[in-house]
mmCIF file of C-alpha atoms in Angstrom:
data_model
loop_
_atom_site.group_PDB
_atom_site.id
_atom_site.type_symbol
_atom_site.label_atom_id
_atom_site.label_comp_id
_atom_site.label_asym_id
_atom_site.label_seq_id
_atom_site.Cartn_x
_atom_site.Cartn_y
_atom_site.Cartn_z
ATOM 1 C CA MET O 28 -32.095 26.342 -10.819
ATOM 2 C CA LYS O 29 -31.998 22.708 -10.325
ATOM 3 C CA LEU O 30 -28.702 20.196 -10.231
ATOM 4 C CA ASN O 31 -29.325 18.509 -13.007
ATOM 5 C CA GLU O 32 -29.366 22.230 -15.211
ATOM 6 C CA PHE O 33 -26.033 23.257 -13.235
ATOM 7 C CA ILE O 34 -24.602 19.863 -14.271
ATOM 8 C CA GLU O 35 -25.681 20.737 -17.997
ATOM 9 C CA TYR O 36 -24.437 24.175 -17.886
ATOM 10 C CA VAL O 37 -20.837 23.307 -16.162
ATOM 11 C CA LYS O 38 -20.449 20.861 -18.880
ATOM 12 C CA THR O 39 -20.455 23.263 -21.503
ATOM 13 C CA GLY O 40 -17.764 25.647 -19.889
ATOM 14 C CA GLN O 41 -19.104 28.485 -20.257
ATOM 15 C CA ALA O 42 -18.657 31.242 -17.389
ATOM 16 C CA LEU O 43 -20.157 30.920 -13.764
ATOM 17 C CA ASN O 44 -21.424 34.531 -13.805
ATOM 18 C CA SER O 45 -25.259 34.683 -13.334
ATOM 19 C CA GLU O 46 -26.767 35.743 -10.089
ATOM 20 C CA GLU O 47 -28.953 32.461 -10.554
ATOM 21 C CA ILE O 48 -26.032 30.785 -10.628
ATOM 22 C CA HIS O 49 -24.202 32.148 -7.834
ATOM 23 C CA ARG O 50 -26.984 32.029 -5.657
ATOM 24 C CA PHE O 51 -27.594 27.929 -6.556
ATOM 25 C CA MET O 52 -23.400 27.893 -5.916
ATOM 26 C CA ASN O 53 -23.843 29.438 -2.697
ATOM 27 C CA ASP O 54 -26.787 27.378 -1.425
ATOM 28 C CA MET O 55 -25.295 23.757 -2.754
ATOM 29 C CA SER O 56 -22.029 25.443 -0.768
ATOM 30 C CA GLU O 57 -24.143 25.402 2.296
ATOM 31 C CA SER O 58 -25.729 22.399 1.769
ATOM 32 C CA ALA O 59 -22.122 20.434 1.282
ATOM 33 C CA ARG O 60 -20.540 22.209 4.482
ATOM 34 C CA GLN O 61 -23.217 21.451 6.643
ATOM 35 C CA ILE O 62 -22.290 17.911 5.890
ATOM 36 C CA THR O 63 -18.997 17.925 5.968
ATOM 37 C CA PHE O 64 -18.765 19.639 9.229
ATOM 38 C CA ARG O 65 -21.018 16.661 10.730
ATOM 39 C CA LEU O 66 -17.945 14.201 8.746
ATOM 40 C CA ASN O 67 -15.367 15.420 9.924
ATOM 41 C CA ASN O 68 -16.459 16.239 13.566
ATOM 42 C CA ALA O 69 -15.866 12.766 15.268
ATOM 43 C CA TYR O 70 -14.916 9.423 14.751
ATOM 44 C CA HIS O 71 -16.941 7.701 12.217
ATOM 45 C CA THR O 72 -16.954 4.020 11.329
ATOM 46 C CA PRO O 73 -16.245 3.528 7.537
ATOM 47 C CA GLU O 74 -19.765 2.625 6.772
ATOM 48 C CA GLU O 75 -20.527 6.283 8.812
ATOM 49 C CA VAL O 76 -18.473 7.789 6.579
ATOM 50 C CA ARG O 77 -20.048 6.197 2.784
ATOM 51 C CA THR O 78 -23.047 7.027 4.445
ATOM 52 C CA LEU O 79 -22.223 10.592 4.919
ATOM 53 C CA LEU O 80 -20.396 10.131 1.572
ATOM 54 C CA SER O 81 -23.430 9.062 -0.533
ATOM 55 C CA GLU O 82 -25.579 12.073 1.106
ATOM 56 C CA LEU O 83 -22.892 14.730 0.012
ATOM 57 C CA PHE O 84 -22.514 12.997 -3.399
ATOM 58 C CA GLY O 85 -26.078 12.100 -3.728
ATOM 59 C CA TYR O 86 -25.887 8.651 -4.963
ATOM 60 C CA ARG O 87 -24.763 5.513 -2.390
ATOM 61 C CA VAL O 88 -21.177 5.257 -2.949
ATOM 62 C CA PRO O 89 -19.398 1.718 -3.353
ATOM 63 C CA SER O 90 -18.990 -0.669 -0.297
ATOM 64 C CA SER O 91 -15.529 -0.496 -1.580
ATOM 65 C CA LEU O 92 -14.470 2.698 -0.827
ATOM 66 C CA ARG O 93 -12.210 3.942 1.583
ATOM 67 C CA VAL O 94 -12.149 7.637 2.631
ATOM 68 C CA PHE O 95 -9.811 8.698 5.855
ATOM 69 C CA PRO O 96 -11.408 12.309 7.004
ATOM 70 C CA PRO O 97 -11.097 14.834 7.157
ATOM 71 C CA PHE O 98 -12.386 15.638 3.606
ATOM 72 C CA TYR O 99 -13.351 18.556 2.250
ATOM 73 C CA SER O 100 -16.194 19.595 -0.571
ATOM 74 C CA ASP O 101 -17.516 23.032 -1.590
ATOM 75 C CA PHE O 102 -20.086 21.662 -3.744
ATOM 76 C CA GLY O 103 -20.501 17.881 -3.393
ATOM 77 C CA ARG O 104 -22.881 16.548 -6.395
ATOM 78 C CA ASN O 105 -20.204 16.275 -8.980
ATOM 79 C CA ILE O 106 -18.256 13.786 -7.700
ATOM 80 C CA HIS O 107 -18.026 10.494 -9.041
ATOM 81 C CA VAL O 108 -15.957 7.667 -7.717
ATOM 82 C CA GLY O 109 -15.565 4.148 -9.004
ATOM 83 C CA GLU O 110 -14.684 1.029 -6.967
ATOM 84 C CA ASN O 111 -11.779 0.057 -4.823
ATOM 85 C CA VAL O 112 -10.879 3.676 -4.248
ATOM 86 C CA PHE O 113 -8.986 5.101 -1.055
ATOM 87 C CA ILE O 114 -9.257 8.849 -0.476
ATOM 88 C CA ASN O 115 -6.916 9.836 2.225
ATOM 89 C CA ALA O 116 -7.297 12.619 4.832
ATOM 90 C CA CYS O 117 -7.760 16.492 3.856
ATOM 91 C CA CYS O 118 -8.101 16.390 0.476
ATOM 92 C CA HIS O 119 -10.261 19.192 -0.936
ATOM 93 C CA PHE O 120 -13.074 18.624 -3.894
ATOM 94 C CA GLN O 121 -13.883 21.768 -5.459
ATOM 95 C CA ASP O 122 -15.912 19.503 -7.558
ATOM 96 C CA HIS O 123 -17.994 22.425 -9.386
ATOM 97 C CA GLY O 124 -16.771 21.218 -12.619
ATOM 98 C CA GLY O 125 -16.990 17.439 -11.727
ATOM 99 C CA VAL O 126 -14.259 14.917 -10.589
ATOM 100 C CA THR O 127 -14.177 12.007 -11.744
ATOM 101 C CA ILE O 128 -12.239 8.706 -10.053
ATOM 102 C CA GLY O 129 -11.805 5.743 -11.461
ATOM 103 C CA ASP O 130 -11.900 2.016 -10.283
ATOM 104 C CA GLY O 131 -8.712 1.296 -8.215
ATOM 105 C CA CYS O 132 -7.317 4.937 -7.544
ATOM 106 C CA GLN O 133 -5.597 6.010 -4.277
ATOM 107 C CA ILE O 134 -5.173 9.362 -3.642
ATOM 108 C CA GLY O 135 -2.573 10.671 -1.265
ATOM 109 C CA HIS O 136 -2.475 13.174 1.881
ATOM 110 C CA ASN O 137 -4.315 17.142 1.014
ATOM 111 C CA VAL O 138 -4.693 16.605 -2.925
ATOM 112 C CA VAL O 139 -6.365 19.609 -3.855
ATOM 113 C CA PHE O 140 -9.052 18.945 -7.250
ATOM 114 C CA ALA O 141 -9.716 22.412 -8.805
ATOM 115 C CA THR O 142 -12.249 22.245 -11.394
ATOM 116 C CA LEU O 143 -12.789 25.834 -11.541
ATOM 117 C CA ASN O 144 -10.733 28.719 -13.051
ATOM 118 C CA HIS O 145 -10.795 32.784 -12.677
ATOM 119 C CA GLY O 146 -10.277 35.411 -15.827
ATOM 120 C CA LEU O 147 -6.686 36.433 -16.086
ATOM 121 C CA LYS O 148 -8.148 39.722 -17.181
ATOM 122 C CA ALA O 149 -8.733 41.849 -14.324
ATOM 123 C CA GLU O 150 -12.013 42.556 -15.692
ATOM 124 C CA ASP O 151 -12.861 38.958 -15.795
ATOM 125 C CA ARG O 152 -11.267 38.086 -12.566
ATOM 126 C CA GLN O 153 -14.569 37.741 -10.552
ATOM 127 C CA THR O 154 -15.623 35.134 -13.292
ATOM 128 C CA THR O 155 -14.910 31.535 -12.723
ATOM 129 C CA TYR O 156 -14.642 29.006 -15.632
ATOM 130 C CA PRO O 157 -15.883 25.432 -14.784
ATOM 131 C CA ALA O 158 -14.116 21.915 -16.529
ATOM 132 C CA PRO O 159 -13.981 18.542 -15.063
ATOM 133 C CA ILE O 160 -11.129 16.921 -13.722
ATOM 134 C CA ARG O 161 -11.176 12.965 -14.896
ATOM 135 C CA LEU O 162 -9.058 10.421 -13.117
ATOM 136 C CA GLY O 163 -8.802 6.639 -14.918
ATOM 137 C CA ARG O 164 -7.912 3.416 -13.465
ATOM 138 C CA ASN O 165 -5.343 2.502 -11.118
ATOM 139 C CA VAL O 166 -4.425 6.576 -10.881
ATOM 140 C CA TRP O 167 -2.159 6.776 -7.935
ATOM 141 C CA ILE O 168 -2.187 10.639 -6.912
ATOM 142 C CA GLY O 169 0.741 11.443 -4.135
ATOM 143 C CA SER O 170 0.385 13.722 -1.336
ATOM 144 C CA ASN O 171 0.202 17.649 -1.488
ATOM 145 C CA SER O 172 -0.498 17.250 -5.239
ATOM 146 C CA THR O 173 -2.792 19.872 -6.989
ATOM 147 C CA ILE O 174 -4.538 18.699 -10.138
ATOM 148 C CA LEU O 175 -6.007 21.804 -11.950
ATOM 149 C CA GLN O 176 -9.464 22.430 -13.726
ATOM 150 C CA GLY O 177 -9.707 19.932 -17.454
ATOM 151 C CA VAL O 178 -7.031 17.610 -16.563
ATOM 152 C CA THR O 179 -7.200 14.167 -17.286
ATOM 153 C CA ILE O 180 -4.993 11.468 -15.809
ATOM 154 C CA GLY O 181 -4.498 8.305 -17.842
ATOM 155 C CA ASP O 182 -5.104 4.621 -16.500
ATOM 156 C CA ASN O 183 -2.419 3.166 -14.181
ATOM 157 C CA ALA O 184 -0.166 6.718 -14.315
ATOM 158 C CA VAL O 185 1.176 8.248 -10.729
ATOM 159 C CA VAL O 186 1.515 11.923 -9.764
ATOM 160 C CA ALA O 187 4.478 12.454 -7.939
ATOM 161 C CA ALA O 188 4.263 14.140 -4.483
ATOM 162 C CA GLY O 189 3.681 17.700 -4.399
ATOM 163 C CA ALA O 190 2.974 18.095 -8.106
ATOM 164 C CA VAL O 191 0.982 20.820 -9.750
ATOM 165 C CA VAL O 192 -1.045 18.938 -12.581
ATOM 166 C CA THR O 193 -1.584 21.490 -15.245
ATOM 167 C CA HIS O 194 -1.897 19.370 -18.195
ATOM 168 C CA ASP O 195 -2.974 15.774 -19.190
ATOM 169 C CA VAL O 196 -1.184 13.065 -18.167
ATOM 170 C CA LEU O 197 -0.946 9.780 -20.212
ATOM 171 C CA PRO O 198 -1.492 6.492 -19.162
ATOM 172 C CA ASP O 199 1.366 4.260 -17.448
ATOM 173 C CA THR O 200 3.429 7.556 -16.820
ATOM 174 C CA VAL O 201 4.910 9.278 -13.747
ATOM 175 C CA VAL O 202 5.018 12.667 -13.430
ATOM 176 C CA GLY O 203 6.106 15.188 -11.017
ATOM 177 C CA GLY O 204 7.139 18.861 -10.559
ATOM 178 C CA VAL O 205 5.853 22.341 -10.654
ATOM 179 C CA PRO O 206 4.254 22.216 -12.918
ATOM 180 C CA ALA O 207 4.245 18.546 -13.522
ATOM 181 C CA ARG O 208 6.078 16.888 -16.230
ATOM 182 C CA LEU O 209 6.902 13.845 -17.134
ATOM 183 C CA ILE O 210 9.126 11.812 -15.561
ATOM 184 C CA ARG O 211 9.547 8.423 -16.920
ATOM 185 C CA SER O 212 7.456 5.772 -18.499
ATOM 186 C CA LEU O 213 5.867 3.292 -17.140
ATOM 187 C CA SER O 214 5.587 1.001 -19.937
ATOM 188 C CA LYS O 215 8.100 -1.930 -20.969
#
């Protein structure tokens, strides 16, 4: 399997349950861990961090991207970041299903992006299903939040620290809690 074939397949949301897909995911995970171990093993200048992330993501990341390691990803090749994005330390990207972060987003410490979910029935528990996570422009994700598969967070939204986001978040709103619920609107 090739990367572009995998990326197109996960867009369908179908089960990731073939031997070929598992082998490919394992190989990609090995590669991602090698890069993130290098990234997280020592101090790097901001430019060195961006160079390692470019290798991990498979494209030249914007020069305005700021990331404070450690940074973790178990796939790496399905993360897309806009301009002027900040990602704080200890964030985890399970990006098989795709993570898109719009311009001007701020991601707090220990945020988890989980684009895979398991089947609920016992006989389906070993099967994973992908769905993308999308952040609009100027989204702020508070520390220790978890964003689950298939969630879209609208422009200018704020996710309070510690929230577990299970459903889409409207633009210009603040959500928080477990599961995250609307706290207030930021619109006038």
